[in-house]
Coordinates of C-alpha atoms and ligand atoms in Angstrom, one line a residue:
X662 CA 83.0 115.3 77.1
X663 CA 79.3 114.6 76.7
X664 CA 78.3 111.3 78.0
X665 CA 77.0 110.0 74.9
X666 CA 80.4 110.7 73.3
X667 CA 82.5 109.2 76.1
X668 CA 80.1 106.0 75.7
X669 CA 81.0 106.0 72.0
X670 CA 84.8 106.1 72.6
X671 CA 84.2 103.2 75.2
X672 CA 82.5 101.2 72.8
X673 CA 85.5 101.5 70.3
X674 CA 88.0 100.7 73.0
X675 CA 86.0 97.5 73.9
X676 CA 87.0 96.3 70.3
X677 CA 90.2 94.4 70.7
X678 CA 91.7 95.4 67.5
X679 CA 95.2 94.1 68.1
X680 CA 97.3 94.3 65.0
X681 CA 100.7 92.9 66.4
X682 CA 99.9 89.3 66.3
X683 CA 97.1 87.2 68.1
X684 CA 94.2 89.6 67.1
X685 CA 91.5 88.5 65.0
X686 CA 90.6 89.9 61.4
X687 CA 86.9 90.3 62.4
X688 CA 87.8 92.6 65.3
X689 CA 90.2 94.9 63.3
X690 CA 87.2 95.1 60.6
X691 CA 84.8 95.8 63.4
X692 CA 86.8 98.7 64.7
X693 CA 87.2 100.0 61.2
X694 CA 83.6 99.8 60.6
X695 CA 82.8 101.5 63.8
X696 CA 85.0 104.6 63.1
X697 CA 83.4 104.7 59.5
X698 CA 79.9 104.8 61.3
X699 CA 80.9 107.9 63.3
X700 CA 81.6 109.6 60.1
X701 CA 78.6 108.4 58.3
X702 CA 76.4 109.6 61.3
X703 CA 77.7 113.0 61.1
X704 CA 76.7 113.2 57.5
X705 CA 80.0 112.5 55.8
X706 CA 81.1 109.8 53.3
X707 CA 83.2 106.9 54.6
X708 CA 84.4 103.7 52.8
X709 CA 86.6 100.8 54.1
X710 CA 89.8 100.3 51.6
X711 CA 91.6 97.2 51.7
X712 CA 95.2 97.0 50.0
X713 CA 96.9 93.6 49.4
X714 CA 94.9 91.8 52.1
X715 CA 96.2 94.3 54.8
X716 CA 93.9 95.4 57.8
X717 CA 91.1 97.9 56.2
X718 CA 91.8 101.5 56.0
X719 CA 89.0 103.9 56.9
X720 CA 88.9 106.5 54.1
X721 CA 86.3 109.6 54.7
X722 CA 85.5 112.9 53.5
X723 CA 83.9 115.9 55.2
X724 CA 83.4 118.9 52.6
X725 CA 83.6 122.4 53.8
X726 CA 80.7 124.9 53.1
X727 CA 82.7 127.2 51.0
X728 CA 84.5 126.8 47.7
X729 CA 88.3 126.9 47.5
X730 CA 88.9 125.7 51.1
X731 CA 92.1 123.9 51.5
X732 CA 92.3 120.1 52.2
X733 CA 93.4 118.9 55.5
X734 CA 94.0 115.1 56.1
X735 CA 93.1 114.0 59.7
X736 CA 95.1 110.9 60.8
X737 CA 94.8 108.5 63.6
X738 CA 95.0 104.4 64.0
X739 CA 92.4 102.1 65.3
X740 CA 94.9 99.1 65.9
X741 CA 96.4 98.5 69.3
X742 CA 99.4 96.6 70.7
X743 CA 99.0 93.2 72.2
X744 CA 97.9 94.0 76.0
X745 CA 100.6 91.5 77.3
X746 CA 99.9 89.5 80.7
X747 CA 96.5 90.1 81.5
X748 CA 97.2 89.6 85.3
X749 CA 99.2 92.5 85.1
X750 CA 96.3 94.7 84.3
X751 CA 94.2 96.3 87.2
X752 CA 90.9 96.2 85.2
X753 CA 90.7 94.1 81.8
X754 CA 92.4 95.9 78.9
X755 CA 89.1 95.9 76.8
X756 CA 86.9 96.9 79.4
X757 CA 87.5 100.7 79.6
X758 CA 87.3 101.6 83.2
X759 CA 87.5 105.3 84.9
X760 CA 89.8 105.7 87.8
X761 CA 91.0 108.8 89.3
X762 CA 90.3 110.9 86.4
X763 CA 91.8 108.3 83.9
X764 CA 90.2 106.0 81.3
X765 CA 92.1 102.7 81.6
X766 CA 92.1 100.6 78.4
X767 CA 94.5 99.3 75.7
X768 CA 94.2 102.0 73.1
X769 CA 93.0 104.6 75.6
X770 CA 96.1 106.9 74.7
X771 CA 97.4 105.0 71.7
X772 CA 95.5 105.9 69.6
X773 CA 91.9 105.5 69.8
X774 CA 91.4 107.8 72.8
X775 CA 94.1 110.3 71.7
X776 CA 92.5 110.5 68.0
X777 CA 88.8 110.4 68.9
X778 CA 88.7 114.1 69.8
X779 CA 90.1 115.1 66.5
X780 CA 87.6 112.9 64.5
X781 CA 84.8 114.2 66.9
X782 CA 85.7 117.8 66.3
X783 CA 85.9 117.4 62.4
X784 CA 82.6 115.6 62.6
X785 CA 80.7 118.1 64.8
X786 CA 82.2 121.2 62.7
X787 CA 80.7 119.7 59.6
X788 CA 77.4 118.7 61.0
X789 CA 77.0 122.2 62.3
X790 CA 78.1 123.8 59.0
X791 CA 81.0 125.4 60.4
X792 CA 83.8 123.3 58.8
X793 CA 86.3 125.8 57.2
X794 CA 88.7 123.3 55.5
X795 CA 87.9 120.1 53.7
X796 CA 88.8 117.2 55.8
X797 CA 90.1 113.9 54.4
X798 CA 89.8 111.3 57.0
X799 CA 92.6 108.4 57.0
X800 CA 92.5 105.8 59.9
X801 CA 94.7 102.8 59.6
X802 CA 94.9 99.5 61.4
X803 CA 98.5 98.6 60.9
X804 CA 100.5 101.3 62.4
X805 CA 101.8 99.2 65.5
X806 CA 102.7 96.3 63.0
X807 CA 104.6 98.4 60.5
X808 CA 101.9 97.6 57.8
X809 CA 102.1 98.8 54.2
X810 CA 98.7 99.5 53.4
X811 CA 98.5 103.2 54.5
X812 CA 101.8 104.0 52.6
X813 CA 100.4 102.5 49.4
X814 CA 97.2 104.6 49.7
X815 CA 99.0 107.9 50.2
X816 CA 101.5 107.2 47.3
X817 CA 98.5 106.3 45.1
X818 CA 96.3 109.2 46.2
X819 CA 97.0 112.0 43.4
X820 CA 94.7 114.4 45.0
X821 CA 97.3 115.3 47.8
X822 CA 96.5 117.7 50.4
X823 CA 97.5 121.1 51.9
X824 CA 98.3 119.7 55.4
X825 CA 97.7 116.5 57.4
X826 CA 97.1 116.6 61.4
X827 CA 98.1 113.6 63.2
X828 CA 96.9 113.1 66.8
X829 CA 99.2 110.3 67.8
X830 CA 101.7 111.9 70.0
X831 CA 102.3 113.5 73.6
X832 CA 102.5 116.8 75.2
X833 CA 105.8 117.9 76.4
X834 CA 104.3 117.8 80.0
X835 CA 100.9 118.5 81.5
X836 CA 101.4 122.2 81.2
X837 CA 102.9 122.2 77.8
X838 CA 101.3 121.0 74.7
X839 CA 103.7 120.0 71.8
X840 CA 104.1 119.6 68.2
X841 CA 106.2 116.7 67.4
X842 CA 108.4 118.2 64.4
X843 CA 110.7 115.3 64.3
X844 CA 110.0 111.4 64.6
X845 CA 112.6 108.6 64.2
X846 CA 112.4 105.9 61.5
X847 CA 112.6 102.4 62.4
X848 CA 114.0 99.1 60.7
X849 CA 112.3 96.2 62.3
X850 CA 114.1 93.0 61.5
X851 CA 113.3 89.3 62.4
X852 CA 116.5 87.0 62.7
X853 CA 116.3 83.1 62.6
X854 CA 119.7 81.4 63.0
X855 CA 119.8 77.8 62.1
X856 CA 122.9 75.7 62.8
X857 CA 121.8 72.1 62.4
X858 CA 118.5 70.2 61.7
X859 CA 117.7 69.3 65.4
X860 CA 118.9 69.9 68.9
X861 CA 121.8 67.7 69.9
X862 CA 122.9 66.5 73.2
X863 CA 125.3 69.1 74.7
X864 CA 127.7 66.4 76.4
X865 CA 127.9 64.1 73.3
X866 CA 128.5 67.0 70.8
X867 CA 129.2 70.3 72.8
X868 CA 132.4 71.9 71.8
X869 CA 132.7 70.4 68.5
X870 CA 129.6 71.9 66.8
X871 CA 128.0 75.2 66.2
X872 CA 125.4 76.4 68.6
X873 CA 122.6 78.8 67.2
X874 CA 122.4 80.7 70.4
X875 CA 126.0 81.6 70.3
X876 CA 126.0 82.3 66.7
X877 CA 123.0 84.7 67.2
X878 CA 125.2 86.4 70.1
X879 CA 128.2 86.7 67.8
X880 CA 126.2 88.4 65.1
X881 CA 124.3 90.7 67.5
X882 CA 127.5 92.0 69.6
X883 CA 129.0 94.1 66.8
X884 CA 125.7 96.3 66.5
X885 CA 125.5 97.2 70.2
X886 CA 126.7 100.7 71.2
X887 CA 130.1 101.3 72.1
X888 CA 131.7 102.3 75.5
X889 CA 130.9 106.0 74.6
X890 CA 127.1 104.9 74.1
X891 CA 127.4 105.5 70.4
X892 CA 126.6 103.1 67.4
X893 CA 129.2 102.3 64.9
X894 CA 129.6 104.9 62.0
X895 CA 128.0 102.8 59.4
X896 CA 124.8 102.8 61.4
X897 CA 124.8 106.4 61.8
X898 CA 125.4 107.4 58.3
X899 CA 123.0 110.4 57.2
X900 CA 122.1 111.3 60.7
X901 CA 121.9 115.2 60.6
X902 CA 122.9 117.1 63.6
X903 CA 120.4 119.4 65.0
X904 CA 120.7 123.4 64.3
X905 CA 122.0 125.6 67.2
X906 CA 118.5 127.2 67.2
X907 CA 117.0 123.8 67.8
X908 CA 119.6 122.5 70.4
X909 CA 119.0 126.1 72.1
X910 CA 115.3 125.4 72.1
X911 CA 115.6 122.2 74.2
X912 CA 117.3 124.1 76.9
X913 CA 113.9 125.7 77.7
X914 CA 112.3 122.2 78.1
X915 CA 112.8 119.7 81.0
X916 CA 116.2 118.5 81.4
X917 CA 116.7 114.9 79.8
X918 CA 117.9 113.6 83.1
X919 CA 114.3 114.4 84.6
X920 CA 112.7 112.2 81.7
X921 CA 115.0 109.4 82.6
X922 CA 114.5 109.8 86.3
X923 CA 110.5 109.7 85.6
X924 CA 110.8 106.1 84.6
X925 CA 113.9 105.0 86.9
X926 CA 115.8 104.3 84.1
X927 CA 119.7 103.5 84.3
X928 CA 121.6 105.8 81.8
X929 CA 123.7 103.9 79.2
X930 CA 126.6 106.3 79.8
X931 CA 127.1 109.1 82.5
X932 CA 126.2 111.8 80.1
X933 CA 123.1 110.2 78.5
X934 CA 120.8 112.1 80.9
X935 CA 122.0 115.7 80.0
X936 CA 122.3 114.5 76.3
X937 CA 119.0 112.7 76.3
X938 CA 117.0 115.0 73.7
X939 CA 119.9 115.0 71.3
X940 CA 120.3 111.3 71.2
X941 CA 116.8 110.5 71.4
X942 CA 115.8 112.9 68.8
X943 CA 119.0 113.1 66.2
X944 CA 120.8 109.9 66.9
X945 CA 120.0 106.3 65.7
X946 CA 119.7 103.7 68.4
X947 CA 119.7 99.8 68.3
X948 CA 117.7 97.4 70.4
X949 CA 117.3 93.7 71.0
X950 CA 113.7 93.4 71.6
X951 CA 113.4 89.6 72.0
X952 CA 115.2 86.5 71.9
X953 CA 114.4 82.8 71.9
X954 CA 116.0 79.6 71.5
X955 CA 117.2 76.5 73.4
X956 CA 116.0 75.0 76.8
X957 CA 116.8 75.0 80.2
X958 CA 118.5 71.5 80.0
X959 CA 121.7 69.9 78.4
X960 CA 121.1 70.8 74.7
X961 CA 123.0 72.5 71.8
X962 CA 120.3 74.4 70.5
X963 CA 119.6 74.2 66.6
X964 CA 117.7 77.3 66.4
X965 CA 117.6 80.8 67.7
X966 CA 115.3 83.7 66.8
X967 CA 115.7 87.4 67.6
X968 CA 113.7 90.6 66.9
X969 CA 115.6 93.7 66.8
X970 CA 115.2 97.4 65.9
X971 CA 117.3 100.0 64.6
X972 CA 115.7 103.5 65.1
X973 CA 116.9 106.0 62.4
X974 CA 117.4 109.7 62.9
X975 CA 116.2 112.4 60.6
X976 CA 118.1 112.4 57.5
X977 CA 118.9 108.7 57.4
X978 CA 117.8 106.7 54.5
X979 CA 115.5 103.7 55.5
X980 CA 116.3 101.4 52.6
X981 CA 119.9 102.1 52.9
X982 CA 120.1 101.3 56.5
X983 CA 118.0 98.3 56.3
X984 CA 120.7 97.0 53.7
X985 CA 123.7 97.9 56.1
X986 CA 121.9 96.3 59.0
X987 CA 121.6 93.1 56.8
X988 CA 125.2 93.1 55.7
X989 CA 126.5 93.7 59.2
X990 CA 124.4 90.7 60.5
X991 CA 125.5 88.3 57.6
X992 CA 129.4 89.3 57.9
X993 CA 130.1 87.3 61.0
X994 CA 128.2 84.1 60.1
X995 CA 130.4 80.8 60.3
X996 CA 130.4 78.6 57.3
X997 CA 127.4 76.3 57.0
X998 CA 125.2 78.0 59.4
X999 CA 122.0 79.5 57.9
X1000 CA 120.8 83.0 59.1
X1001 CA 117.3 84.3 57.8
X1002 CA 116.9 88.0 58.0
X1003 CA 113.6 89.9 57.4
X1004 CA 113.4 93.7 57.6
X1005 CA 110.9 96.2 57.4
X1006 CA 111.9 99.8 57.2
X1007 CA 109.9 102.8 58.0
X1008 CA 111.7 106.4 57.3
X1009 CA 112.3 109.1 59.8
X1010 CA 110.7 112.7 59.4
X1011 CA 111.6 116.3 60.2
X1012 CA 109.6 119.4 59.6
X1013 CA 111.0 123.0 59.6
X1014 CA 109.3 125.2 62.3
X1015 CA 109.1 127.9 59.6
X1016 CA 106.5 126.0 57.6
X1017 CA 103.0 127.9 57.6
X1018 CA 101.3 124.9 58.7
X1019 CA 103.5 124.3 61.9
X1020 CA 103.4 128.0 62.7
X1021 CA 99.5 128.3 62.3
X1022 CA 99.0 124.8 64.2
X1023 CA 101.3 126.2 67.0
X1024 CA 99.5 129.5 67.5
X1025 CA 96.1 127.7 67.5
X1026 CA 97.2 125.0 70.1
X1027 CA 98.3 127.8 72.3
X1028 CA 95.1 129.9 71.9
X1029 CA 92.7 126.9 72.6
X1030 CA 95.0 125.4 75.5
X1031 CA 95.9 128.6 77.1
X1032 CA 99.4 127.0 77.3
X1033 CA 102.4 127.8 75.3
X1034 CA 103.1 125.1 72.7
X1035 CA 106.6 123.7 72.3
X1036 CA 108.3 122.2 69.4
X1037 CA 109.9 118.9 70.1
X1038 CA 111.2 115.6 68.6
X1039 CA 110.2 112.0 69.6
X1040 CA 112.2 109.0 69.5
X1041 CA 109.4 107.0 68.4
X1042 CA 108.0 106.3 65.0
X1043 CA 104.9 107.1 62.9
X1044 CA 105.6 105.6 59.5
X1045 CA 102.9 107.3 57.7
X1046 CA 104.1 110.8 58.5
X1047 CA 107.1 110.2 56.2
X1048 CA 104.7 108.9 53.4
X1049 CA 102.8 112.2 53.7
X1050 CA 106.0 114.3 53.7
X1051 CA 107.1 112.3 50.5
X1052 CA 103.9 113.4 48.8
X1053 CA 104.5 116.9 49.7
X1054 CA 102.1 117.3 52.4
X1055 CA 103.4 119.1 55.7
X1056 CA 102.4 117.2 59.0
X1057 CA 101.4 118.6 62.3
X1058 CA 102.0 115.8 64.5
X1059 CA 100.5 116.4 67.9
X1060 CA 98.4 114.7 70.4
X1061 CA 97.3 114.9 74.2
X1062 CA 99.2 111.9 75.8
X1063 CA 101.3 112.2 78.9
X1064 CA 104.3 109.8 79.9
X1065 CA 101.9 108.7 82.8
X1066 CA 99.9 107.1 80.2
X1067 CA 102.1 104.1 79.8
X1068 CA 101.4 103.3 76.1
X1069 CA 102.3 99.7 74.9
X1070 CA 102.4 98.8 78.7
X1071 CA 99.9 97.0 81.0
X1072 CA 97.4 99.7 82.6
X1073 CA 97.5 102.3 79.7
X1074 CA 95.5 105.0 80.2
X1075 CA 94.3 108.5 79.1
X1076 CA 93.5 111.7 81.2
X1077 CA 89.6 112.1 81.0
X1078 CA 90.4 115.9 81.0
X1079 CA 92.7 115.4 77.8
X1080 CA 89.6 114.4 75.7
X1081 CA 88.1 118.0 76.1
X1082 CA 91.7 119.6 75.8
X1083 CA 92.1 117.6 72.5
X1084 CA 88.8 118.5 71.2
X1085 CA 89.1 122.2 71.7
X1086 CA 92.5 122.2 70.1
X1087 CA 91.3 120.3 67.2
X1088 CA 88.4 122.7 66.6
X1089 CA 90.9 125.5 66.7
X1090 CA 93.3 123.6 64.4
X1091 CA 90.7 122.8 61.8
X1092 CA 89.4 126.4 61.8
X1093 CA 92.9 128.2 61.6
X1094 CA 94.2 125.9 58.9
X1095 CA 91.7 127.5 56.6
X1096 CA 94.6 130.3 56.2
X1097 CA 96.7 127.9 54.4
X1098 CA 94.5 128.5 51.3
X1099 CA 94.4 126.1 48.5
X1100 CA 97.8 124.8 47.1
Ligands
BES326 N1 102.1 106.8 68.8 C1 103.1 106.0 68.9 C2 104.5 106.6 68.4 C3 104.6 107.7 69.4 C4 104.5 107.9 70.7 C5 105.1 109.0 68.7 C6 104.7 108.8 71.4 C7 105.3 110.2 69.7 C8 105.2 110.1 70.8 C9 102.9 105.0 67.7 O1 101.6 104.1 67.7 C10 104.0 103.6 67.8 O2 104.1 103.2 68.8 N2 104.7 103.5 66.8 C11 105.6 102.4 66.5 C12 106.1 102.1 65.3 C13 106.7 101.0 64.7 C14 105.9 99.8 65.0 C15 107.5 101.0 63.3 C16 106.9 102.4 67.4 O3 107.4 103.7 67.5 O4 107.5 101.6 68.0
MN327 MN1 100.3 105.4 68.1
MN328 MN1 102.0 102.7 69.4

């Protein structure tokens, strides 16, 4: 990538556009303005759109030279996760640093550095008069926070589109680019248990009163996977088993156990390694992400808090599962104890390999990269993908991340080479998708 372009990405990465709490509205706005500036300098149109006081969306337009070209939405997100403990970073998270062919920064892979080549390819094709499709740019600032702005925008935009390209996913491995045809949904839930107005002396009252941490444990325990590693049936409602053809296609990918070994993880049950792709791509899972309450001294805690997530398999209804989760959490609450539950649901998505957009994209990425492109599922979530699908827009979810990027963790990075790889693939994708015609 040209030094000027790399410096432009670095400038974007220097903006701490954190959406998951602790970030500042002015930085989210600056990151949005920065992206809009890239589009305007290429000669395109861009505006910031705010929905219900959410973080601004960047909405842009680059029109094809020819009449009757299809419209392709390109999507990325400028918001990033909290960098976590700063002393765990080898170089500061918002000072992009090149080491051993990798750019280290929060957002280097998720998603500024992953998306930038797609944006750049569209802008450069437009500026040189070679753009074969109409490109509508949608960049959001709430992806990591489960925000609603982009969903509302997609729902209200009656123009629709012939296809969307999302650069926010990873390759299967360094030799295998991938299109992520399946993503899990996610019900994010915060829980506050209140047992009494204030903490009590555990000697004077313990054994006779409710303890908020005990109640929290009681209501969470029935949601944990059983001895077979599976969730209870109510939480698996609607999950669709993968087809024989898809199961067979996974045999040609690296074995699931290798993916667990890569991160030195301990399998939940002995067969979870072997069964990883099915469990991660086609089963729901439940995680307690965070618990807080009490103190390391002799108190009966009055209040306990938790944050939990239920990942949803393709086929599951996000609203229905949020309700089921709420009911299960409420059913074991002792009389008089208060439990506040606040859920946000993002639906799963799955695209058929036969869709013309997927087939065209697969061939384009294979041509541009010189590597065979796999169709895979991810256990992660990109909420807007289901919103596009609901609007009748097929989505090509891809990107050039690797497991080594360590997204969401300290020392997140992105391979410098993958900026060029991403840009080559993006140019070929935008060119090849003209074959979709106008729907
Ligand atoms: N880009 C990730 C999701 C992802 C990573 C998909 C790798 C495929 C491969 C995205 O930014 C993300 O982290 N999403 C959140 C969404 C949640 C807040 C609803 C997630 O999955 O936790
Ligand atoms: Mn992302
Ligand atoms: Mn993310």
